[in-house]
PDB file of C-alpha atoms in Angstrom:
ATOM      1  CA  UNK A   1     133.674 115.126 128.143  1.00 81.00           C
ATOM      2  CA  UNK A   2     136.199 112.767 129.566  1.00 87.00           C
ATOM      3  CA  UNK A   3     135.095 109.320 130.732  1.00 91.00           C
ATOM      4  CA  UNK A   4     136.240 105.844 131.675  1.00 94.00           C
ATOM      5  CA  UNK A   5     134.550 102.482 130.817  1.00 94.00           C
ATOM      6  CA  UNK A   6     135.272  99.239 132.662  1.00 94.00           C
ATOM      7  CA  UNK A   7     134.100  95.690 132.175  1.00 87.00           C
ATOM      8  CA  UNK A   8     130.983  94.792 133.906  1.00 80.00           C
ATOM      9  CA  UNK A   9     131.373  92.740 137.058  1.00 83.00           C
ATOM     10  CA  UNK A  10     130.953  90.825 139.211  1.00 93.00           C
ATOM     11  CA  UNK A  11     134.065  88.497 138.182  1.00 96.00           C
ATOM     12  CA  UNK A  12     134.624  85.393 139.958  1.00 97.00           C
ATOM     13  CA  UNK A  13     137.811  83.491 139.685  1.00 97.00           C
ATOM     14  CA  UNK A  14     139.374  80.449 141.225  1.00 97.00           C
ATOM     15  CA  UNK A  15     142.585  80.950 143.203  1.00 97.00           C
ATOM     16  CA  UNK A  16     145.689  81.197 141.005  1.00 96.00           C
ATOM     17  CA  UNK A  17     143.639  81.936 137.986  1.00 97.00           C
ATOM     18  CA  UNK A  18     144.734  84.654 135.579  1.00 97.00           C
ATOM     19  CA  UNK A  19     142.942  88.059 135.907  1.00 97.00           C
ATOM     20  CA  UNK A  20     142.099  90.785 133.217  1.00 97.00           C
ATOM     21  CA  UNK A  21     139.858  93.667 134.069  1.00 97.00           C
ATOM     22  CA  UNK A  22     139.453  95.857 130.889  1.00 97.00           C
ATOM     23  CA  UNK A  23     139.533  99.732 131.072  1.00 97.00           C
ATOM     24  CA  UNK A  24     139.219 102.017 128.292  1.00 97.00           C
ATOM     25  CA  UNK A  25     138.993 105.836 128.460  1.00 96.00           C
ATOM     26  CA  UNK A  26     137.978 108.932 126.511  1.00 94.00           C
ATOM     27  CA  UNK A  27     140.033 112.039 127.066  1.00 91.00           C
ATOM     28  CA  UNK A  28     141.449 115.136 125.620  1.00 84.00           C
ATOM     29  CA  UNK A  29     145.097 115.665 126.025  1.00 81.00           C
ATOM     30  CA  UNK A  30     147.142 113.149 128.052  1.00 86.00           C
ATOM     31  CA  UNK A  31     145.829 112.161 131.283  1.00 92.00           C
ATOM     32  CA  UNK A  32     147.417 110.036 133.925  1.00 93.00           C
ATOM     33  CA  UNK A  33     145.866 106.752 134.538  1.00 96.00           C
ATOM     34  CA  UNK A  34     145.222 104.933 137.751  1.00 96.00           C
ATOM     35  CA  UNK A  35     143.812 101.767 139.307  1.00 97.00           C
ATOM     36  CA  UNK A  36     142.216 102.024 142.860  1.00 96.00           C
ATOM     37  CA  UNK A  37     141.110  99.119 144.988  1.00 96.00           C
ATOM     38  CA  UNK A  38     138.435  99.044 147.553  1.00 93.00           C
ATOM     39  CA  UNK A  39     138.821  95.970 149.937  1.00 93.00           C
ATOM     40  CA  UNK A  40     135.601  94.913 151.848  1.00 88.00           C
ATOM     41  CA  UNK A  41     134.839  97.561 154.557  1.00 83.00           C
ATOM     42  CA  UNK A  42     137.947  99.587 153.732  1.00 85.00           C
ATOM     43  CA  UNK A  43     138.420 102.916 151.764  1.00 86.00           C
ATOM     44  CA  UNK A  44     139.881 103.417 148.391  1.00 92.00           C
ATOM     45  CA  UNK A  45     143.554 103.186 147.863  1.00 94.00           C
ATOM     46  CA  UNK A  46     145.836 103.492 144.939  1.00 95.00           C
ATOM     47  CA  UNK A  47     146.908 100.114 143.380  1.00 97.00           C
ATOM     48  CA  UNK A  48     149.067 101.448 140.630  1.00 97.00           C
ATOM     49  CA  UNK A  49     149.238 104.369 138.129  1.00 96.00           C
ATOM     50  CA  UNK A  50     150.959 105.402 134.860  1.00 96.00           C
ATOM     51  CA  UNK A  51     151.526 109.013 133.869  1.00 93.00           C
ATOM     52  CA  UNK A  52     152.333 108.826 130.199  1.00 91.00           C
ATOM     53  CA  UNK A  53     152.037 106.512 126.993  1.00 93.00           C
ATOM     54  CA  UNK A  54     153.697 102.870 127.137  1.00 95.00           C
ATOM     55  CA  UNK A  55     154.309 103.403 131.020  1.00 95.00           C
ATOM     56  CA  UNK A  56     153.695 100.265 132.803  1.00 97.00           C
ATOM     57  CA  UNK A  57     152.425 100.666 136.484  1.00 97.00           C
ATOM     58  CA  UNK A  58     152.764  97.607 138.838  1.00 97.00           C
ATOM     59  CA  UNK A  59     152.118  96.721 142.372  1.00 97.00           C
ATOM     60  CA  UNK A  60     151.430  93.506 144.360  1.00 95.00           C
ATOM     61  CA  UNK A  61     151.700  91.338 141.199  1.00 97.00           C
ATOM     62  CA  UNK A  62     149.196  93.597 139.334  1.00 98.00           C
ATOM     63  CA  UNK A  63     150.342  95.391 136.160  1.00 98.00           C
ATOM     64  CA  UNK A  64     148.758  97.699 133.832  1.00 98.00           C
ATOM     65  CA  UNK A  65     150.134  99.439 130.538  1.00 98.00           C
ATOM     66  CA  UNK A  66     149.071 102.840 129.302  1.00 97.00           C
ATOM     67  CA  UNK A  67     148.130 102.139 125.654  1.00 96.00           C
ATOM     68  CA  UNK A  68     147.473 105.652 123.875  1.00 93.00           C
ATOM     69  CA  UNK A  69     146.701 103.992 120.479  1.00 94.00           C
ATOM     70  CA  UNK A  70     143.941 101.835 121.997  1.00 95.00           C
ATOM     71  CA  UNK A  71     143.057 104.275 124.801  1.00 96.00           C
ATOM     72  CA  UNK A  72     143.332 101.438 127.337  1.00 97.00           C
ATOM     73  CA  UNK A  73     144.698 100.622 130.655  1.00 98.00           C
ATOM     74  CA  UNK A  74     143.658  96.896 131.392  1.00 98.00           C
ATOM     75  CA  UNK A  75     144.701  95.438 134.726  1.00 98.00           C
ATOM     76  CA  UNK A  76     146.331  92.001 134.834  1.00 98.00           C
ATOM     77  CA  UNK A  77     147.484  89.674 137.380  1.00 98.00           C
ATOM     78  CA  UNK A  78     148.983  86.051 136.556  1.00 97.00           C
ATOM     79  CA  UNK A  79     147.827  84.374 139.582  1.00 96.00           C
ATOM     80  CA  UNK A  80     144.893  85.845 141.820  1.00 97.00           C
ATOM     81  CA  UNK A  81     144.656  84.974 145.575  1.00 97.00           C
ATOM     82  CA  UNK A  82     141.581  85.020 147.840  1.00 97.00           C
ATOM     83  CA  UNK A  83     143.017  88.258 149.429  1.00 96.00           C
ATOM     84  CA  UNK A  84     142.654  90.077 146.075  1.00 97.00           C
ATOM     85  CA  UNK A  85     138.756  90.014 146.501  1.00 97.00           C
ATOM     86  CA  UNK A  86     137.731  93.663 146.236  1.00 96.00           C
ATOM     87  CA  UNK A  87     136.346  96.224 143.862  1.00 95.00           C
ATOM     88  CA  UNK A  88     138.735  97.662 141.288  1.00 97.00           C
ATOM     89  CA  UNK A  89     138.090 101.244 139.884  1.00 96.00           C
ATOM     90  CA  UNK A  90     139.842 102.592 136.818  1.00 97.00           C
ATOM     91  CA  UNK A  91     140.430 106.483 136.881  1.00 95.00           C
ATOM     92  CA  UNK A  92     141.932 109.045 134.837  1.00 93.00           C
ATOM     93  CA  UNK A  93     143.276 112.577 135.936  1.00 91.00           C
ATOM     94  CA  UNK A  94     143.048 115.344 133.608  1.00 86.00           C
ATOM     95  CA  UNK A  95     146.074 117.369 133.049  1.00 78.00           C
ATOM     96  CA  UNK A  96     144.332 120.767 132.966  1.00 76.00           C
ATOM     97  CA  UNK A  97     142.533 120.932 136.346  1.00 77.00           C
ATOM     98  CA  UNK A  98     143.508 117.655 138.190  1.00 81.00           C
ATOM     99  CA  UNK A  99     139.930 116.429 137.882  1.00 85.00           C
ATOM    100  CA  UNK A 100     139.636 112.674 138.440  1.00 89.00           C
ATOM    101  CA  UNK A 101     137.035 110.676 136.706  1.00 91.00           C
ATOM    102  CA  UNK A 102     136.279 107.123 137.874  1.00 93.00           C
ATOM    103  CA  UNK A 103     134.912 104.143 136.132  1.00 93.00           C
ATOM    104  CA  UNK A 104     131.882 102.286 137.654  1.00 92.00           C
ATOM    105  CA  UNK A 105     134.138  99.593 139.274  1.00 94.00           C
ATOM    106  CA  UNK A 106     134.564  95.847 138.840  1.00 96.00           C
ATOM    107  CA  UNK A 107     133.813  93.573 141.672  1.00 96.00           C
ATOM    108  CA  UNK A 108     136.227  90.563 141.927  1.00 97.00           C
ATOM    109  CA  UNK A 109     135.581  87.526 144.116  1.00 97.00           C
ATOM    110  CA  UNK A 110     138.391  84.779 144.287  1.00 97.00           C
ATOM    111  CA  UNK A 111     137.415  81.408 145.662  1.00 97.00           C
ATOM    112  CA  UNK A 112     139.656  78.763 146.988  1.00 94.00           C
TER     113      UNK A 112
ATOM    114  CA  UNK B  15     152.390 110.819 157.677  1.00 65.00           C
ATOM    115  CA  UNK B  16     148.926 111.320 158.906  1.00 81.00           C
ATOM    116  CA  UNK B  17     146.156 110.387 156.194  1.00 92.00           C
ATOM    117  CA  UNK B  18     143.151 112.139 155.262  1.00 95.00           C
ATOM    118  CA  UNK B  19     140.604 112.346 158.347  1.00 95.00           C
ATOM    119  CA  UNK B  20     136.911 112.412 158.105  1.00 96.00           C
ATOM    120  CA  UNK B  21     134.148 112.690 160.595  1.00 96.00           C
ATOM    121  CA  UNK B  22     131.577 111.463 161.443  1.00 97.00           C
ATOM    122  CA  UNK B  23     132.154 107.821 160.101  1.00 95.00           C
ATOM    123  CA  UNK B  24     128.520 107.211 160.355  1.00 96.00           C
ATOM    124  CA  UNK B  25     125.178 109.244 160.311  1.00 98.00           C
ATOM    125  CA  UNK B  26     121.678 108.461 160.404  1.00 98.00           C
ATOM    126  CA  UNK B  27     119.046 111.308 159.732  1.00 98.00           C
ATOM    127  CA  UNK B  28     115.493 111.567 158.652  1.00 97.00           C
ATOM    128  CA  UNK B  29     114.609 113.303 155.400  1.00 97.00           C
ATOM    129  CA  UNK B  30     114.457 116.962 155.306  1.00 97.00           C
ATOM    130  CA  UNK B  31     116.926 117.135 158.123  1.00 98.00           C
ATOM    131  CA  UNK B  32     120.488 118.867 157.687  1.00 97.00           C
ATOM    132  CA  UNK B  33     123.912 117.125 158.093  1.00 98.00           C
ATOM    133  CA  UNK B  34     127.463 118.264 157.807  1.00 98.00           C
ATOM    134  CA  UNK B  35     130.682 116.388 157.045  1.00 98.00           C
ATOM    135  CA  UNK B  36     134.265 117.356 157.851  1.00 97.00           C
ATOM    136  CA  UNK B  37     137.423 116.586 156.175  1.00 97.00           C
ATOM    137  CA  UNK B  38     141.102 117.303 157.027  1.00 96.00           C
ATOM    138  CA  UNK B  39     143.329 116.614 154.095  1.00 96.00           C
ATOM    139  CA  UNK B  40     146.943 115.530 154.159  1.00 95.00           C
ATOM    140  CA  UNK B  41     149.245 118.449 155.113  1.00 93.00           C
ATOM    141  CA  UNK B  42     150.499 120.231 151.924  1.00 91.00           C
ATOM    142  CA  UNK B  43     147.870 118.876 149.614  1.00 93.00           C
ATOM    143  CA  UNK B  44     146.293 121.980 147.782  1.00 92.00           C
ATOM    144  CA  UNK B  45     143.587 119.884 145.991  1.00 93.00           C
ATOM    145  CA  UNK B  46     140.653 118.469 147.917  1.00 95.00           C
ATOM    146  CA  UNK B  47     137.878 116.517 146.514  1.00 95.00           C
ATOM    147  CA  UNK B  48     134.414 115.424 147.727  1.00 97.00           C
ATOM    148  CA  UNK B  49     132.882 112.460 146.148  1.00 96.00           C
ATOM    149  CA  UNK B  50     129.481 110.725 146.584  1.00 97.00           C
ATOM    150  CA  UNK B  51     129.568 106.836 146.417  1.00 94.00           C
ATOM    151  CA  UNK B  52     126.221 105.062 146.066  1.00 93.00           C
ATOM    152  CA  UNK B  53     126.362 101.402 146.827  1.00 87.00           C
ATOM    153  CA  UNK B  54     127.623  99.391 143.774  1.00 84.00           C
ATOM    154  CA  UNK B  55     128.815 102.578 141.827  1.00 87.00           C
ATOM    155  CA  UNK B  56     131.913 104.289 141.450  1.00 88.00           C
ATOM    156  CA  UNK B  57     132.775 107.636 143.118  1.00 92.00           C
ATOM    157  CA  UNK B  58     130.951 110.628 141.622  1.00 93.00           C
ATOM    158  CA  UNK B  59     132.721 113.924 141.948  1.00 93.00           C
ATOM    159  CA  UNK B  60     130.764 116.520 143.776  1.00 97.00           C
ATOM    160  CA  UNK B  61     133.206 119.247 144.213  1.00 96.00           C
ATOM    161  CA  UNK B  62     136.958 120.004 143.769  1.00 94.00           C
ATOM    162  CA  UNK B  63     138.843 122.683 145.567  1.00 94.00           C
ATOM    163  CA  UNK B  64     142.412 123.970 144.867  1.00 91.00           C
ATOM    164  CA  UNK B  65     143.489 125.831 148.070  1.00 89.00           C
ATOM    165  CA  UNK B  66     140.246 127.648 148.882  1.00 85.00           C
ATOM    166  CA  UNK B  67     138.890 128.164 145.450  1.00 91.00           C
ATOM    167  CA  UNK B  68     136.464 125.919 143.578  1.00 94.00           C
ATOM    168  CA  UNK B  69     137.824 124.239 140.544  1.00 92.00           C
ATOM    169  CA  UNK B  70     134.783 122.130 139.668  1.00 92.00           C
ATOM    170  CA  UNK B  71     131.290 121.923 141.213  1.00 95.00           C
ATOM    171  CA  UNK B  72     129.337 121.020 138.159  1.00 93.00           C
ATOM    172  CA  UNK B  73     127.728 117.892 139.567  1.00 93.00           C
ATOM    173  CA  UNK B  74     127.120 119.485 143.128  1.00 96.00           C
ATOM    174  CA  UNK B  75     123.316 119.711 143.646  1.00 95.00           C
ATOM    175  CA  UNK B  76     123.477 123.353 144.790  1.00 95.00           C
ATOM    176  CA  UNK B  77     119.784 123.641 145.842  1.00 96.00           C
ATOM    177  CA  UNK B  78     120.643 121.295 148.746  1.00 97.00           C
ATOM    178  CA  UNK B  79     124.449 120.703 148.931  1.00 98.00           C
ATOM    179  CA  UNK B  80     127.100 123.258 149.893  1.00 97.00           C
ATOM    180  CA  UNK B  81     130.714 123.012 150.588  1.00 97.00           C
ATOM    181  CA  UNK B  82     133.556 125.332 151.782  1.00 95.00           C
ATOM    182  CA  UNK B  83     137.357 125.016 152.409  1.00 95.00           C
ATOM    183  CA  UNK B  84     138.199 127.914 154.675  1.00 82.00           C
ATOM    184  CA  UNK B  85     141.966 128.906 154.699  1.00 84.00           C
ATOM    185  CA  UNK B  86     142.646 126.362 152.101  1.00 83.00           C
ATOM    186  CA  UNK B  87     142.903 123.279 154.674  1.00 91.00           C
ATOM    187  CA  UNK B  88     139.845 121.637 156.281  1.00 95.00           C
ATOM    188  CA  UNK B  89     136.600 121.417 154.339  1.00 97.00           C
ATOM    189  CA  UNK B  90     132.929 120.972 155.213  1.00 97.00           C
ATOM    190  CA  UNK B  91     130.202 119.526 153.064  1.00 98.00           C
ATOM    191  CA  UNK B  92     126.663 120.235 154.076  1.00 98.00           C
ATOM    192  CA  UNK B  93     123.206 118.905 152.794  1.00 98.00           C
ATOM    193  CA  UNK B  94     119.993 120.797 153.717  1.00 97.00           C
ATOM    194  CA  UNK B  95     117.518 119.364 153.376  1.00 96.00           C
ATOM    195  CA  UNK B  96     118.342 115.710 152.970  1.00 97.00           C
ATOM    196  CA  UNK B  97     116.464 113.350 150.638  1.00 97.00           C
ATOM    197  CA  UNK B  98     116.330 109.614 150.686  1.00 97.00           C
ATOM    198  CA  UNK B  99     118.457 109.413 147.602  1.00 96.00           C
ATOM    199  CA  UNK B 100     121.279 111.138 149.445  1.00 97.00           C
ATOM    200  CA  UNK B 101     122.070 107.921 151.228  1.00 97.00           C
ATOM    201  CA  UNK B 102     125.539 107.124 150.214  1.00 97.00           C
ATOM    202  CA  UNK B 103     129.062 107.132 151.371  1.00 96.00           C
ATOM    203  CA  UNK B 104     130.770 110.588 151.082  1.00 97.00           C
ATOM    204  CA  UNK B 105     134.353 110.315 150.490  1.00 96.00           C
ATOM    205  CA  UNK B 106     136.973 113.196 150.962  1.00 97.00           C
ATOM    206  CA  UNK B 107     140.351 112.879 148.956  1.00 96.00           C
ATOM    207  CA  UNK B 108     143.300 115.092 148.631  1.00 94.00           C
ATOM    208  CA  UNK B 109     146.292 115.380 146.416  1.00 92.00           C
ATOM    209  CA  UNK B 110     149.337 117.394 145.352  1.00 89.00           C
ATOM    210  CA  UNK B 111     148.658 119.686 142.618  1.00 84.00           C
ATOM    211  CA  UNK B 112     150.366 119.841 139.237  1.00 74.00           C
ATOM    212  CA  UNK B 113     151.183 117.884 136.242  1.00 69.00           C
ATOM    213  CA  UNK B 114     153.076 114.996 137.997  1.00 71.00           C
ATOM    214  CA  UNK B 115     150.113 112.584 137.818  1.00 77.00           C
ATOM    215  CA  UNK B 116     149.850 112.648 141.674  1.00 87.00           C
ATOM    216  CA  UNK B 117     147.423 110.198 143.109  1.00 89.00           C
ATOM    217  CA  UNK B 118     144.644 110.936 145.498  1.00 92.00           C
ATOM    218  CA  UNK B 119     144.703 109.718 149.142  1.00 94.00           C
ATOM    219  CA  UNK B 120     141.125 109.064 150.437  1.00 95.00           C
ATOM    220  CA  UNK B 121     139.672 109.248 153.698  1.00 95.00           C
ATOM    221  CA  UNK B 122     137.675 106.399 155.402  1.00 93.00           C
ATOM    222  CA  UNK B 123     134.394 108.006 154.264  1.00 95.00           C
ATOM    223  CA  UNK B 124     131.059 108.957 155.942  1.00 96.00           C
ATOM    224  CA  UNK B 125     128.233 106.471 155.537  1.00 96.00           C
ATOM    225  CA  UNK B 126     125.013 108.510 155.420  1.00 98.00           C
ATOM    226  CA  UNK B 127     121.620 106.881 155.774  1.00 98.00           C
ATOM    227  CA  UNK B 128     118.535 108.997 155.299  1.00 98.00           C
ATOM    228  CA  UNK B 129     115.351 107.449 156.533  1.00 97.00           C
TER     229      UNK B 129
END
């Protein structure tokens, strides 16, 4: 079945460091891909998305490109801030039944 | 635009008791999802509705969990009887339906503690 794999956390970075969180997927068809973020004490919210191959999603300085050839959707940010400390979830949405599958999440801590 | 509403926000029960959670999705969202999120893990889909029909309930422990979505709007998720391993946050989400890659909107969740 379809699945999402993310790099293991927790990840700890200093402020202004470069961030990459790897995400790969297995799916039949052409799913949509998402990154959701969960800040401490808050609910899940959409960070960015891409709906077809080579699309780049971006928001709040974060970017991810839908790479069909490598089945990847890695999340990147050039300069992280303390306020980016959160848990990041990669997810795919199947085209057939709108089923959404989440990865296990990657916890990010940014220290001043 | 009002978001996804859930209640209660917190619930503490003893094992073998029953509990029910309520969700009101965003108006116009035909698809509704219930997830279980155990601490340190990603959300696990329990059941997915499209309007008032079940699309996927393959991971719902049907011997103790049940869910319904009457009239294709509000939904309730029930656990009876609860076990210690049911302690988790129960998330409700909704989305538009179709091939547009529509994102999910999540409610604040209900944190369940079973003692």
